Amino acid sequence: YENEFYKRVCSEIIDGYLYLGSDLVAKDADTFKTQGITHVINCAADYSEDYHKETLGVTYKSYHLKDHVREDI
């Protein structure tokens, strides 16, 4: 199942600056350390916690958005 593969990928959107990933990526402290991630925009705060706020000192801006046509983003 192709989607399962991409759940584990931290996609680099802007070289060395902006990344996109799933909840599985968000949980992976090693990825944060390797990529030097220090800030996160969490658009699924109902589902995905601010996992590394305390342990790695990552700064989070969290939104409780839904993947729905009626969500006003």
PDB file of N, CA and C in Angstrom:
ATOM      1  N   TYR A   1       0.843  -1.176   0.000  1.00  0.00           N
ATOM      2  CA  TYR A   1       0.000   0.000   0.000  1.00  0.00           C
ATOM      3  C   TYR A   1       0.886   1.236   0.000  1.00  0.00           C
ATOM      4  N   GLU A   2       0.820   2.002  -1.053  1.00  0.00           N
ATOM      5  CA  GLU A   2       1.720   3.140  -1.280  1.00  0.00           C
ATOM      6  C   GLU A   2       1.638   4.193  -0.184  1.00  0.00           C
ATOM      7  N   ASN A   3       0.462   4.467   0.313  1.00  0.00           N
ATOM      8  CA  ASN A   3       0.283   5.505   1.329  1.00  0.00           C
ATOM      9  C   ASN A   3       1.053   5.181   2.611  1.00  0.00           C
ATOM     10  N   GLU A   4       1.177   3.922   2.943  1.00  0.00           N
ATOM     11  CA  GLU A   4       1.915   3.509   4.144  1.00  0.00           C
ATOM     12  C   GLU A   4       3.382   3.935   4.062  1.00  0.00           C
ATOM     13  N   PHE A   5       3.970   3.874   2.889  1.00  0.00           N
ATOM     14  CA  PHE A   5       5.362   4.291   2.705  1.00  0.00           C
ATOM     15  C   PHE A   5       5.527   5.773   3.030  1.00  0.00           C
ATOM     16  N   TYR A   6       4.643   6.599   2.496  1.00  0.00           N
ATOM     17  CA  TYR A   6       4.775   8.049   2.653  1.00  0.00           C
ATOM     18  C   TYR A   6       4.468   8.543   4.055  1.00  0.00           C
ATOM     19  N   LYS A   7       3.798   7.745   4.862  1.00  0.00           N
ATOM     20  CA  LYS A   7       3.541   8.131   6.249  1.00  0.00           C
ATOM     21  C   LYS A   7       4.835   8.260   7.042  1.00  0.00           C
ATOM     22  N   ARG A   8       5.891   7.637   6.550  1.00  0.00           N
ATOM     23  CA  ARG A   8       7.173   7.625   7.266  1.00  0.00           C
ATOM     24  C   ARG A   8       8.217   8.553   6.646  1.00  0.00           C
ATOM     25  N   VAL A   9       7.807   9.343   5.647  1.00  0.00           N
ATOM     26  CA  VAL A   9       8.739  10.204   4.919  1.00  0.00           C
ATOM     27  C   VAL A   9       8.637  11.646   5.421  1.00  0.00           C
ATOM     28  N   CYS A  10       9.782  12.221   5.700  1.00  0.00           N
ATOM     29  CA  CYS A  10       9.869  13.642   6.031  1.00  0.00           C
ATOM     30  C   CYS A  10      10.273  14.346   4.740  1.00  0.00           C
ATOM     31  N   SER A  11       9.308  14.963   4.072  1.00  0.00           N
ATOM     32  CA  SER A  11       9.544  15.581   2.763  1.00  0.00           C
ATOM     33  C   SER A  11      10.118  16.984   2.920  1.00  0.00           C
ATOM     34  N   GLU A  12      11.205  17.225   2.225  1.00  0.00           N
ATOM     35  CA  GLU A  12      11.834  18.541   2.244  1.00  0.00           C
ATOM     36  C   GLU A  12      11.168  19.406   1.182  1.00  0.00           C
ATOM     37  N   ILE A  13      10.449  20.434   1.611  1.00  0.00           N
ATOM     38  CA  ILE A  13       9.708  21.316   0.713  1.00  0.00           C
ATOM     39  C   ILE A  13      10.592  22.477   0.238  1.00  0.00           C
ATOM     40  N   ILE A  14      11.289  23.103   1.167  1.00  0.00           N
ATOM     41  CA  ILE A  14      12.285  24.133   0.858  1.00  0.00           C
ATOM     42  C   ILE A  14      13.599  23.651   1.465  1.00  0.00           C
ATOM     43  N   ASP A  15      14.612  23.526   0.636  1.00  0.00           N
ATOM     44  CA  ASP A  15      15.890  22.937   1.051  1.00  0.00           C
ATOM     45  C   ASP A  15      16.379  23.453   2.397  1.00  0.00           C
ATOM     46  N   GLY A  16      16.525  22.521   3.356  1.00  0.00           N
ATOM     47  CA  GLY A  16      17.084  22.833   4.655  1.00  0.00           C
ATOM     48  C   GLY A  16      16.249  23.757   5.518  1.00  0.00           C
ATOM     49  N   TYR A  17      14.984  23.990   5.120  1.00  0.00           N
ATOM     50  CA  TYR A  17      14.201  24.983   5.839  1.00  0.00           C
ATOM     51  C   TYR A  17      12.784  24.534   6.183  1.00  0.00           C
ATOM     52  N   LEU A  18      12.068  23.967   5.216  1.00  0.00           N
ATOM     53  CA  LEU A  18      10.665  23.618   5.424  1.00  0.00           C
ATOM     54  C   LEU A  18      10.433  22.158   5.081  1.00  0.00           C
ATOM     55  N   TYR A  19       9.827  21.429   6.030  1.00  0.00           N
ATOM     56  CA  TYR A  19       9.572  20.007   5.869  1.00  0.00           C
ATOM     57  C   TYR A  19       8.092  19.718   6.094  1.00  0.00           C
ATOM     58  N   LEU A  20       7.621  18.623   5.505  1.00  0.00           N
ATOM     59  CA  LEU A  20       6.247  18.181   5.675  1.00  0.00           C
ATOM     60  C   LEU A  20       6.260  16.707   6.035  1.00  0.00           C
ATOM     61  N   GLY A  21       5.490  16.351   7.070  1.00  0.00           N
ATOM     62  CA  GLY A  21       5.468  14.948   7.459  1.00  0.00           C
ATOM     63  C   GLY A  21       4.202  14.581   8.194  1.00  0.00           C
ATOM     64  N   SER A  22       4.033  13.299   8.382  1.00  0.00           N
ATOM     65  CA  SER A  22       2.866  12.743   9.061  1.00  0.00           C
ATOM     66  C   SER A  22       3.074  12.702  10.573  1.00  0.00           C
ATOM     67  N   ASP A  23       2.092  12.156  11.260  1.00  0.00           N
ATOM     68  CA  ASP A  23       2.198  11.971  12.703  1.00  0.00           C
ATOM     69  C   ASP A  23       3.359  11.043  13.062  1.00  0.00           C
ATOM     70  N   LEU A  24       3.602  10.032  12.235  1.00  0.00           N
ATOM     71  CA  LEU A  24       4.735   9.130  12.498  1.00  0.00           C
ATOM     72  C   LEU A  24       6.062   9.881  12.444  1.00  0.00           C
ATOM     73  N   VAL A  25       6.193  10.781  11.500  1.00  0.00           N
ATOM     74  CA  VAL A  25       7.404  11.610  11.398  1.00  0.00           C
ATOM     75  C   VAL A  25       7.494  12.545  12.600  1.00  0.00           C
ATOM     76  N   ALA A  26       6.353  13.107  12.993  1.00  0.00           N
ATOM     77  CA  ALA A  26       6.321  14.052  14.113  1.00  0.00           C
ATOM     78  C   ALA A  26       6.760  13.410  15.426  1.00  0.00           C
ATOM     79  N   LYS A  27       6.582  12.116  15.559  1.00  0.00           N
ATOM     80  CA  LYS A  27       6.978  11.385  16.770  1.00  0.00           C
ATOM     81  C   LYS A  27       8.466  11.052  16.808  1.00  0.00           C
ATOM     82  N   ASP A  28       9.133  11.092  15.657  1.00  0.00           N
ATOM     83  CA  ASP A  28      10.503  10.597  15.523  1.00  0.00           C
ATOM     84  C   ASP A  28      11.541  11.660  15.908  1.00  0.00           C
ATOM     85  N   ALA A  29      12.028  11.578  17.115  1.00  0.00           N
ATOM     86  CA  ALA A  29      13.013  12.543  17.618  1.00  0.00           C
ATOM     87  C   ALA A  29      14.293  12.537  16.785  1.00  0.00           C
ATOM     88  N   ASP A  30      14.697  11.381  16.287  1.00  0.00           N
ATOM     89  CA  ASP A  30      15.914  11.305  15.480  1.00  0.00           C
ATOM     90  C   ASP A  30      15.791  12.133  14.200  1.00  0.00           C
ATOM     91  N   THR A  31      14.619  12.136  13.592  1.00  0.00           N
ATOM     92  CA  THR A  31      14.396  12.955  12.397  1.00  0.00           C
ATOM     93  C   THR A  31      14.546  14.429  12.726  1.00  0.00           C
ATOM     94  N   PHE A  32      14.001  14.845  13.847  1.00  0.00           N
ATOM     95  CA  PHE A  32      14.116  16.245  14.256  1.00  0.00           C
ATOM     96  C   PHE A  32      15.577  16.626  14.457  1.00  0.00           C
ATOM     97  N   LYS A  33      16.326  15.763  15.098  1.00  0.00           N
ATOM     98  CA  LYS A  33      17.740  16.039  15.345  1.00  0.00           C
ATOM     99  C   LYS A  33      18.535  16.065  14.040  1.00  0.00           C
ATOM    100  N   THR A  34      18.317  15.073  13.182  1.00  0.00           N
ATOM    101  CA  THR A  34      19.049  14.964  11.919  1.00  0.00           C
ATOM    102  C   THR A  34      18.780  16.150  11.005  1.00  0.00           C
ATOM    103  N   GLN A  35      17.513  16.557  10.914  1.00  0.00           N
ATOM    104  CA  GLN A  35      17.132  17.654  10.017  1.00  0.00           C
ATOM    105  C   GLN A  35      17.285  19.032  10.660  1.00  0.00           C
ATOM    106  N   GLY A  36      17.540  19.073  11.960  1.00  0.00           N
ATOM    107  CA  GLY A  36      17.688  20.339  12.663  1.00  0.00           C
ATOM    108  C   GLY A  36      16.369  21.079  12.831  1.00  0.00           C
ATOM    109  N   ILE A  37      15.280  20.340  12.975  1.00  0.00           N
ATOM    110  CA  ILE A  37      13.948  20.944  13.102  1.00  0.00           C
ATOM    111  C   ILE A  37      13.782  21.519  14.505  1.00  0.00           C
ATOM    112  N   THR A  38      13.444  22.804  14.575  1.00  0.00           N
ATOM    113  CA  THR A  38      13.282  23.493  15.860  1.00  0.00           C
ATOM    114  C   THR A  38      11.892  24.080  16.048  1.00  0.00           C
ATOM    115  N   HIS A  39      11.132  24.222  14.946  1.00  0.00           N
ATOM    116  CA  HIS A  39       9.795  24.804  15.004  1.00  0.00           C
ATOM    117  C   HIS A  39       8.836  23.948  14.179  1.00  0.00           C
ATOM    118  N   VAL A  40       7.603  23.813  14.674  1.00  0.00           N
ATOM    119  CA  VAL A  40       6.595  22.988  13.999  1.00  0.00           C
ATOM    120  C   VAL A  40       5.270  23.738  13.939  1.00  0.00           C
ATOM    121  N   ILE A  41       4.629  23.712  12.782  1.00  0.00           N
ATOM    122  CA  ILE A  41       3.239  24.132  12.651  1.00  0.00           C
ATOM    123  C   ILE A  41       2.429  22.838  12.619  1.00  0.00           C
ATOM    124  N   ASN A  42       1.715  22.589  13.694  1.00  0.00           N
ATOM    125  CA  ASN A  42       0.925  21.368  13.838  1.00  0.00           C
ATOM    126  C   ASN A  42      -0.514  21.679  13.439  1.00  0.00           C
ATOM    127  N   CYS A  43      -0.924  21.206  12.280  1.00  0.00           N
ATOM    128  CA  CYS A  43      -2.272  21.494  11.761  1.00  0.00           C
ATOM    129  C   CYS A  43      -3.287  20.439  12.174  1.00  0.00           C
ATOM    130  N   ALA A  44      -2.880  19.456  12.917  1.00  0.00           N
ATOM    131  CA  ALA A  44      -3.772  18.370  13.337  1.00  0.00           C
ATOM    132  C   ALA A  44      -3.658  18.143  14.842  1.00  0.00           C
ATOM    133  N   ALA A  45      -3.758  19.212  15.606  1.00  0.00           N
ATOM    134  CA  ALA A  45      -3.525  19.135  17.051  1.00  0.00           C
ATOM    135  C   ALA A  45      -4.525  18.256  17.798  1.00  0.00           C
ATOM    136  N   ASP A  46      -5.695  17.992  17.210  1.00  0.00           N
ATOM    137  CA  ASP A  46      -6.635  17.056  17.835  1.00  0.00           C
ATOM    138  C   ASP A  46      -6.103  15.631  17.794  1.00  0.00           C
ATOM    139  N   TYR A  47      -5.253  15.361  16.819  1.00  0.00           N
ATOM    140  CA  TYR A  47      -4.752  14.010  16.586  1.00  0.00           C
ATOM    141  C   TYR A  47      -3.272  13.853  16.944  1.00  0.00           C
ATOM    142  N   SER A  48      -2.494  14.860  16.676  1.00  0.00           N
ATOM    143  CA  SER A  48      -1.046  14.789  16.814  1.00  0.00           C
ATOM    144  C   SER A  48      -0.567  15.741  17.919  1.00  0.00           C
ATOM    145  N   GLU A  49       0.081  15.194  18.905  1.00  0.00           N
ATOM    146  CA  GLU A  49       0.561  15.985  20.042  1.00  0.00           C
ATOM    147  C   GLU A  49       1.797  16.815  19.675  1.00  0.00           C
ATOM    148  N   ASP A  50       2.132  17.723  20.545  1.00  0.00           N
ATOM    149  CA  ASP A  50       3.394  18.469  20.427  1.00  0.00           C
ATOM    150  C   ASP A  50       4.474  17.620  21.106  1.00  0.00           C
ATOM    151  N   TYR A  51       4.888  16.579  20.410  1.00  0.00           N
ATOM    152  CA  TYR A  51       5.691  15.506  20.989  1.00  0.00           C
ATOM    153  C   TYR A  51       7.022  15.940  21.592  1.00  0.00           C
ATOM    154  N   HIS A  52       7.689  16.897  21.000  1.00  0.00           N
ATOM    155  CA  HIS A  52       9.066  17.210  21.413  1.00  0.00           C
ATOM    156  C   HIS A  52       9.209  18.580  22.067  1.00  0.00           C
ATOM    157  N   LYS A  53       8.113  19.110  22.543  1.00  0.00           N
ATOM    158  CA  LYS A  53       8.130  20.433  23.192  1.00  0.00           C
ATOM    159  C   LYS A  53       9.039  20.425  24.416  1.00  0.00           C
ATOM    160  N   GLU A  54       8.886  19.433  25.250  1.00  0.00           N
ATOM    161  CA  GLU A  54       9.677  19.351  26.482  1.00  0.00           C
ATOM    162  C   GLU A  54      11.036  18.689  26.253  1.00  0.00           C
ATOM    163  N   THR A  55      11.062  17.585  25.529  1.00  0.00           N
ATOM    164  CA  THR A  55      12.291  16.794  25.413  1.00  0.00           C
ATOM    165  C   THR A  55      13.363  17.437  24.540  1.00  0.00           C
ATOM    166  N   LEU A  56      12.947  18.079  23.431  1.00  0.00           N
ATOM    167  CA  LEU A  56      13.925  18.684  22.520  1.00  0.00           C
ATOM    168  C   LEU A  56      13.836  20.207  22.485  1.00  0.00           C
ATOM    169  N   GLY A  57      12.861  20.777  23.193  1.00  0.00           N
ATOM    170  CA  GLY A  57      12.700  22.229  23.198  1.00  0.00           C
ATOM    171  C   GLY A  57      12.155  22.785  21.894  1.00  0.00           C
ATOM    172  N   VAL A  58      11.415  21.962  21.149  1.00  0.00           N
ATOM    173  CA  VAL A  58      10.834  22.395  19.881  1.00  0.00           C
ATOM    174  C   VAL A  58       9.686  23.370  20.161  1.00  0.00           C
ATOM    175  N   THR A  59       9.604  24.431  19.374  1.00  0.00           N
ATOM    176  CA  THR A  59       8.530  25.415  19.478  1.00  0.00           C
ATOM    177  C   THR A  59       7.395  24.996  18.548  1.00  0.00           C
ATOM    178  N   TYR A  60       6.177  24.958  19.077  1.00  0.00           N
ATOM    179  CA  TYR A  60       5.011  24.534  18.302  1.00  0.00           C
ATOM    180  C   TYR A  60       3.992  25.661  18.181  1.00  0.00           C
ATOM    181  N   LYS A  61       3.367  25.743  17.030  1.00  0.00           N
ATOM    182  CA  LYS A  61       2.162  26.538  16.805  1.00  0.00           C
ATOM    183  C   LYS A  61       1.125  25.504  16.361  1.00  0.00           C
ATOM    184  N   SER A  62       0.124  25.246  17.209  1.00  0.00           N
ATOM    185  CA  SER A  62      -0.804  24.157  16.965  1.00  0.00           C
ATOM    186  C   SER A  62      -2.193  24.648  16.597  1.00  0.00           C
ATOM    187  N   TYR A  63      -2.766  24.006  15.589  1.00  0.00           N
ATOM    188  CA  TYR A  63      -4.102  24.319  15.101  1.00  0.00           C
ATOM    189  C   TYR A  63      -4.952  23.049  15.127  1.00  0.00           C
ATOM    190  N   HIS A  64      -6.204  23.200  15.462  1.00  0.00           N
ATOM    191  CA  HIS A  64      -7.143  22.074  15.512  1.00  0.00           C
ATOM    192  C   HIS A  64      -7.981  22.083  14.237  1.00  0.00           C
ATOM    193  N   LEU A  65      -7.343  21.749  13.119  1.00  0.00           N
ATOM    194  CA  LEU A  65      -8.005  21.768  11.822  1.00  0.00           C
ATOM    195  C   LEU A  65      -8.508  20.381  11.462  1.00  0.00           C
ATOM    196  N   LYS A  66      -9.554  20.351  10.678  1.00  0.00           N
ATOM    197  CA  LYS A  66     -10.129  19.093  10.201  1.00  0.00           C
ATOM    198  C   LYS A  66      -9.928  18.997   8.688  1.00  0.00           C
ATOM    199  N   ASP A  67      -9.722  17.795   8.203  1.00  0.00           N
ATOM    200  CA  ASP A  67      -9.607  17.548   6.771  1.00  0.00           C
ATOM    201  C   ASP A  67     -11.027  17.398   6.217  1.00  0.00           C
ATOM    202  N   HIS A  68     -11.684  18.551   6.057  1.00  0.00           N
ATOM    203  CA  HIS A  68     -13.086  18.566   5.655  1.00  0.00           C
ATOM    204  C   HIS A  68     -13.348  19.787   4.778  1.00  0.00           C
ATOM    205  N   VAL A  69     -14.253  19.633   3.826  1.00  0.00           N
ATOM    206  CA  VAL A  69     -14.572  20.717   2.891  1.00  0.00           C
ATOM    207  C   VAL A  69     -15.082  21.962   3.619  1.00  0.00           C
ATOM    208  N   ARG A  70     -15.693  21.810   4.776  1.00  0.00           N
ATOM    209  CA  ARG A  70     -16.227  22.958   5.504  1.00  0.00           C
ATOM    210  C   ARG A  70     -15.199  23.671   6.402  1.00  0.00           C
ATOM    211  N   GLU A  71     -14.000  23.119   6.481  1.00  0.00           N
ATOM    212  CA  GLU A  71     -12.952  23.752   7.303  1.00  0.00           C
ATOM    213  C   GLU A  71     -12.485  25.017   6.618  1.00  0.00           C
ATOM    214  N   ASP A  72     -12.595  26.140   7.301  1.00  0.00           N
ATOM    215  CA  ASP A  72     -12.191  27.436   6.750  1.00  0.00           C
ATOM    216  C   ASP A  72     -10.741  27.702   7.145  1.00  0.00           C
ATOM    217  N   ILE A  73      -9.852  27.396   6.253  1.00  0.00           N
ATOM    218  CA  ILE A  73      -8.425  27.526   6.540  1.00  0.00           C
ATOM    219  C   ILE A  73      -7.951  28.920   6.143  1.00  0.00           C
TER     220      ILE A  73
END
